Coordinates of C-alpha atoms and ligand atoms in Angstrom, one line a residue:
X1320 CA 24.1 77.4 13.1
X1321 CA 23.2 75.8 9.8
X1322 CA 26.2 75.7 7.5
X1323 CA 25.7 75.7 3.7
X1324 CA 28.4 74.6 1.3
X1325 CA 29.0 75.0 -2.3
X1326 CA 31.9 75.0 -5.0
X1327 CA 31.0 78.8 -5.5
X1328 CA 27.9 81.0 -5.4
X1329 CA 25.3 78.4 -6.7
X1330 CA 24.5 77.2 -3.2
X1331 CA 23.0 80.7 -2.7
X1332 CA 20.0 79.3 -4.7
X1333 CA 19.5 76.9 -1.7
X1334 CA 20.3 79.3 0.7
X1335 CA 17.9 81.8 -0.5
X1336 CA 14.9 79.4 0.0
X1337 CA 16.2 78.2 3.3
X1338 CA 16.1 81.7 4.6
X1339 CA 12.5 82.3 3.1
X1340 CA 11.2 79.1 4.8
X1341 CA 13.3 79.3 8.2
X1342 CA 14.0 83.1 8.5
X1343 CA 14.9 82.4 12.2
X1344 CA 17.8 80.1 12.0
X1345 CA 21.3 81.5 12.1
X1346 CA 23.3 80.6 8.8
X1347 CA 26.6 80.7 7.6
X1348 CA 27.7 80.2 3.9
X1349 CA 30.9 79.1 2.4
X1350 CA 31.5 79.0 -1.2
X1351 CA 34.8 77.9 -2.6
X1352 CA 34.8 80.2 -5.5
X1353 CA 38.7 80.2 -5.8
X1354 CA 38.3 76.5 -6.8
X1355 CA 35.2 76.6 -8.7
X1356 CA 34.2 74.7 -10.8
X1357 CA 34.3 71.5 -9.1
X1358 CA 32.4 69.7 -12.1
X1359 CA 35.5 69.0 -14.0
X1360 CA 37.8 68.0 -11.0
X1361 CA 38.7 64.4 -10.2
X1362 CA 36.7 62.6 -7.1
X1363 CA 39.4 62.9 -4.8
X1364 CA 40.0 66.5 -5.3
X1365 CA 36.2 67.3 -4.9
X1366 CA 36.4 65.0 -1.7
X1367 CA 39.3 67.0 -0.2
X1368 CA 38.0 70.4 -1.1
X1369 CA 34.4 69.7 0.1
X1370 CA 35.8 68.4 3.4
X1371 CA 38.0 71.4 4.1
X1372 CA 34.7 73.5 3.5
X1373 CA 32.7 71.5 5.9
X1374 CA 35.5 71.5 8.6
X1375 CA 35.4 75.6 8.0
X1376 CA 31.7 75.6 8.6
X1377 CA 32.0 73.4 11.7
X1378 CA 34.7 75.8 13.0
X1379 CA 32.3 78.9 12.5
X1380 CA 29.8 76.9 14.8
X1381 CA 27.8 75.0 12.3
X1382 CA 26.2 71.7 13.7
X1383 CA 24.6 71.0 10.6
X1384 CA 26.0 71.4 6.9
X1385 CA 24.1 71.2 3.8
X1386 CA 26.1 70.4 0.6
X1387 CA 24.4 72.7 -1.4
X1388 CA 26.1 71.2 -4.3
X1389 CA 25.4 68.4 -6.4
X1390 CA 28.8 67.8 -7.5
X1391 CA 30.0 67.7 -3.9
X1392 CA 27.2 65.6 -2.8
X1393 CA 27.6 63.0 -5.4
X1394 CA 31.5 62.7 -4.7
X1395 CA 32.0 63.4 -1.1
X1396 CA 28.8 62.9 1.0
X1397 CA 29.1 59.2 1.7
X1398 CA 32.8 59.4 2.5
X1399 CA 32.3 62.1 4.7
X1400 CA 29.1 60.7 6.5
X1401 CA 30.7 57.3 6.9
X1402 CA 34.3 58.2 7.6
X1403 CA 35.0 61.7 8.7
X1404 CA 32.2 62.6 11.2
X1405 CA 33.3 60.2 13.9
X1406 CA 35.5 63.0 15.5
X1407 CA 32.4 65.6 15.4
X1408 CA 29.9 64.0 17.5
X1409 CA 26.5 65.9 17.5
X1410 CA 27.2 67.4 14.0
X1411 CA 25.8 66.1 10.7
X1412 CA 26.3 66.7 6.9
X1413 CA 23.4 66.2 4.5
X1414 CA 23.3 66.2 0.6
X1415 CA 20.9 67.3 -2.1
X1416 CA 20.6 64.5 -4.3
X1417 CA 18.5 62.1 -2.7
X1418 CA 15.9 64.8 -1.4
X1419 CA 15.7 66.0 -5.0
X1420 CA 15.1 62.5 -6.4
X1421 CA 12.4 61.6 -3.7
X1422 CA 10.5 65.0 -4.5
X1423 CA 10.4 64.0 -8.3
X1424 CA 9.3 60.6 -7.6
X1425 CA 6.6 61.7 -5.3
X1426 CA 5.4 64.0 -7.9
X1427 CA 4.9 61.0 -10.0
X1428 CA 7.1 61.7 -13.0
X1429 CA 8.3 58.9 -15.2
X1430 CA 10.4 60.8 -17.9
X1431 CA 12.9 63.6 -16.7
X1432 CA 15.7 65.4 -18.4
X1433 CA 18.5 66.2 -15.9
X1434 CA 21.1 69.2 -16.5
X1435 CA 24.1 68.8 -14.4
X1436 CA 28.0 69.1 -14.1
X1437 CA 30.1 66.6 -15.9
X1438 CA 31.3 65.1 -12.7
X1439 CA 27.6 64.8 -11.3
X1440 CA 26.7 63.2 -14.5
X1441 CA 29.4 60.8 -14.6
X1442 CA 28.8 59.8 -11.1
X1443 CA 25.6 58.3 -12.2
X1444 CA 24.1 59.4 -8.7
X1445 CA 20.9 60.6 -9.9
X1446 CA 20.3 57.3 -12.1
X1447 CA 21.1 55.3 -8.9
X1448 CA 18.8 57.1 -6.8
X1449 CA 15.9 57.3 -9.2
X1450 CA 16.3 53.5 -10.0
X1451 CA 16.3 52.6 -6.4
X1452 CA 13.1 54.8 -5.8
X1453 CA 11.3 53.8 -9.0
X1454 CA 12.8 51.4 -11.3
X1455 CA 12.1 52.2 -14.8
X1456 CA 12.1 55.6 -15.1
X1457 CA 13.2 57.3 -18.3
X1458 CA 16.0 59.7 -17.4
X1459 CA 18.4 61.5 -19.8
X1460 CA 21.4 63.6 -18.7
X1461 CA 23.1 66.7 -20.2
X1462 CA 26.2 68.6 -18.8
X1463 CA 26.5 72.2 -20.1
X1464 CA 30.2 72.5 -19.2
X1465 CA 30.3 76.4 -19.3
X1466 CA 27.3 77.2 -17.3
X1467 CA 29.0 77.3 -13.6
X1468 CA 31.6 79.7 -15.2
X1469 CA 29.3 82.2 -16.7
X1470 CA 27.4 82.3 -13.2
X1471 CA 30.7 82.7 -11.1
X1472 CA 32.0 85.3 -13.7
X1473 CA 28.9 87.3 -13.3
X1474 CA 28.1 86.9 -16.9
X1475 CA 24.7 85.5 -16.9
X1476 CA 23.2 88.5 -18.9
X1477 CA 26.1 88.0 -21.6
X1478 CA 25.2 87.0 -25.1
X1479 CA 27.4 84.0 -24.8
X1480 CA 25.7 82.8 -21.8
X1481 CA 22.2 83.2 -23.5
X1482 CA 23.5 81.4 -26.7
X1483 CA 24.8 78.4 -24.5
X1484 CA 21.4 78.3 -22.6
X1485 CA 19.5 78.1 -25.8
X1486 CA 21.7 75.5 -27.4
X1487 CA 21.5 73.2 -24.4
X1488 CA 17.7 73.6 -23.5
X1489 CA 17.2 73.2 -27.2
X1490 CA 19.3 69.8 -27.1
X1491 CA 17.4 68.7 -24.0
X1492 CA 13.9 69.0 -25.3
X1493 CA 15.1 67.4 -28.5
X1494 CA 16.7 64.6 -26.6
X1495 CA 13.9 63.4 -24.5
X1496 CA 11.0 65.0 -26.7
X1497 CA 8.3 63.6 -24.2
X1498 CA 10.2 64.7 -21.1
X1499 CA 7.5 65.5 -18.3
X1500 CA 10.1 67.7 -16.4
X1501 CA 13.5 69.4 -16.4
X1502 CA 15.6 69.1 -13.3
X1503 CA 18.3 71.8 -12.8
X1504 CA 20.6 69.4 -10.8
X1505 CA 23.4 71.9 -10.3
X1506 CA 22.8 74.8 -7.8
X1507 CA 24.5 77.4 -10.3
X1508 CA 21.9 76.7 -13.1
X1509 CA 18.9 78.4 -12.0
X1510 CA 20.6 82.0 -12.4
X1511 CA 20.7 81.1 -16.1
X1512 CA 17.3 80.0 -17.4
X1513 CA 15.5 83.3 -17.5
X1514 CA 17.4 84.1 -20.7
X1515 CA 15.9 81.3 -22.9
X1516 CA 13.9 83.2 -25.4
X1517 CA 10.8 81.1 -25.3
X1518 CA 8.2 79.6 -23.1
X1519 CA 9.8 76.3 -22.1
X1520 CA 6.7 73.7 -22.5
X1521 CA 7.3 71.6 -19.4
X1522 CA 8.0 72.2 -15.7
X1523 CA 11.7 73.1 -14.7
X1524 CA 12.6 72.2 -11.1
X1525 CA 15.4 74.0 -8.9
X1526 CA 16.4 72.5 -5.8
X1527 CA 15.8 75.3 -3.2
X1528 CA 12.3 74.7 -2.4
X1529 CA 12.8 71.1 -2.4
X1530 CA 15.8 71.2 0.1
X1531 CA 14.2 73.9 2.5
X1532 CA 11.0 71.8 2.7
X1533 CA 13.1 68.6 3.4
X1534 CA 15.4 70.5 5.8
X1535 CA 12.1 71.2 7.8
X1536 CA 11.2 67.6 8.1
X1537 CA 14.7 66.7 8.9
X1538 CA 15.0 69.2 11.8
X1539 CA 11.4 67.8 13.3
X1540 CA 12.9 64.4 13.3
X1541 CA 16.3 65.5 14.9
X1542 CA 15.6 67.8 17.7
X1543 CA 19.0 67.1 19.4
X1544 CA 20.3 69.1 16.3
X1545 CA 17.5 71.7 15.7
X1546 CA 17.9 72.8 19.6
X1547 CA 21.4 73.8 18.9
X1548 CA 20.7 76.1 16.0
X1549 CA 20.7 79.7 17.0
X1550 CA 17.5 81.5 16.2
X1551 CA 18.7 85.1 15.8
X1552 CA 18.3 85.3 11.8
X1553 CA 21.9 86.2 11.6
X1554 CA 23.3 85.3 8.3
X1555 CA 27.0 85.1 7.4
X1556 CA 28.6 84.7 4.2
X1557 CA 32.2 83.5 3.4
X1558 CA 34.1 82.9 0.1
X1559 CA 37.6 81.7 -1.0
X1560 CA 37.5 84.0 -4.0
X1561 CA 37.3 87.8 -4.3
X1562 CA 35.1 89.5 -1.9
X1563 CA 34.0 92.4 -4.0
X1564 CA 33.3 90.3 -7.2
X1565 CA 31.6 87.3 -5.2
X1566 CA 29.3 89.8 -3.4
X1567 CA 28.3 91.5 -6.8
X1568 CA 27.8 88.2 -8.6
X1569 CA 25.5 86.8 -5.6
X1570 CA 23.1 89.4 -6.4
X1571 CA 21.5 87.2 -9.2
X1572 CA 20.5 84.7 -6.5
X1573 CA 19.8 86.9 -3.5
X1574 CA 18.2 90.0 -4.9
X1575 CA 20.5 92.1 -2.6
X1576 CA 24.4 92.2 -2.2
X1577 CA 25.3 90.1 0.7
X1578 CA 28.6 90.9 2.5
X1579 CA 31.0 88.2 2.0
X1580 CA 34.2 87.9 4.2
X1581 CA 37.3 85.9 3.1
X1582 CA 37.5 82.5 4.8
X1583 CA 40.7 82.8 6.9
Ligands
DGL259 N1 26.9 74.0 -8.0 C1 27.3 72.8 -7.9 C2 26.4 71.7 -8.3 O1 25.4 71.8 -7.8 C3 28.6 72.6 -9.1 C4 29.4 73.8 -9.5 C5 30.8 73.2 -10.0 O2 30.9 72.6 -11.1 O3 31.6 73.7 -9.3 O4 26.8 70.7 -8.7

């Protein structure tokens, strides 16, 4: 099984692309909506919550877990990979920051505006990765603090959400007027952009397609993991939040209503 973890429902934007690209693999999703947003929590809190989520997905049978959350990747991936996986031979945990940075560098962008959570922004993870891959890139970062809450509350169509999207996208375009691309470096954000009232003049990248493509490459290189993933196309969904609310809010990403269960 492939496990997908997020602080809430944003990781569904990654899951949907994984389902499209790899419909055969059994997947299990866990969104920690009860504790979302992670973006305003301390690093230690994010590490603890993320590790609990990963262990839950391991318990369900996941051999590979993707942290479909930039905030969790920035805070917890290294600790989990270096210190916590020893007791779980044959299993691995991957993040989504490095693959995203690699993709944008391969596309030869030099000036990118990043939208992320306050915690991802403060971690400097994107700046570090871009700088390693291509020193001298010009990156600006913005953290729209209320966006994750709009998505978790299923309020992406509300006027307050639209006004916030307009405000922040305008600020981004003004802050780096010669930006070549906008990166949505929070997996919740793709649910909001449709409400921007004008045509955004530069390409906007969400991470679903990038992560699904990189997953393909990873599994080719790791047959010892790939051969342990069931191929019955079954998809399970768990949440720590309210099942009915989360199932409904998930429609914005999935286009249908997935049946969530509680993570007990
Ligand atoms: N979806 C998460 C991300 O990609 C963040 C959401 C949160 O702040 O909880 O960063």
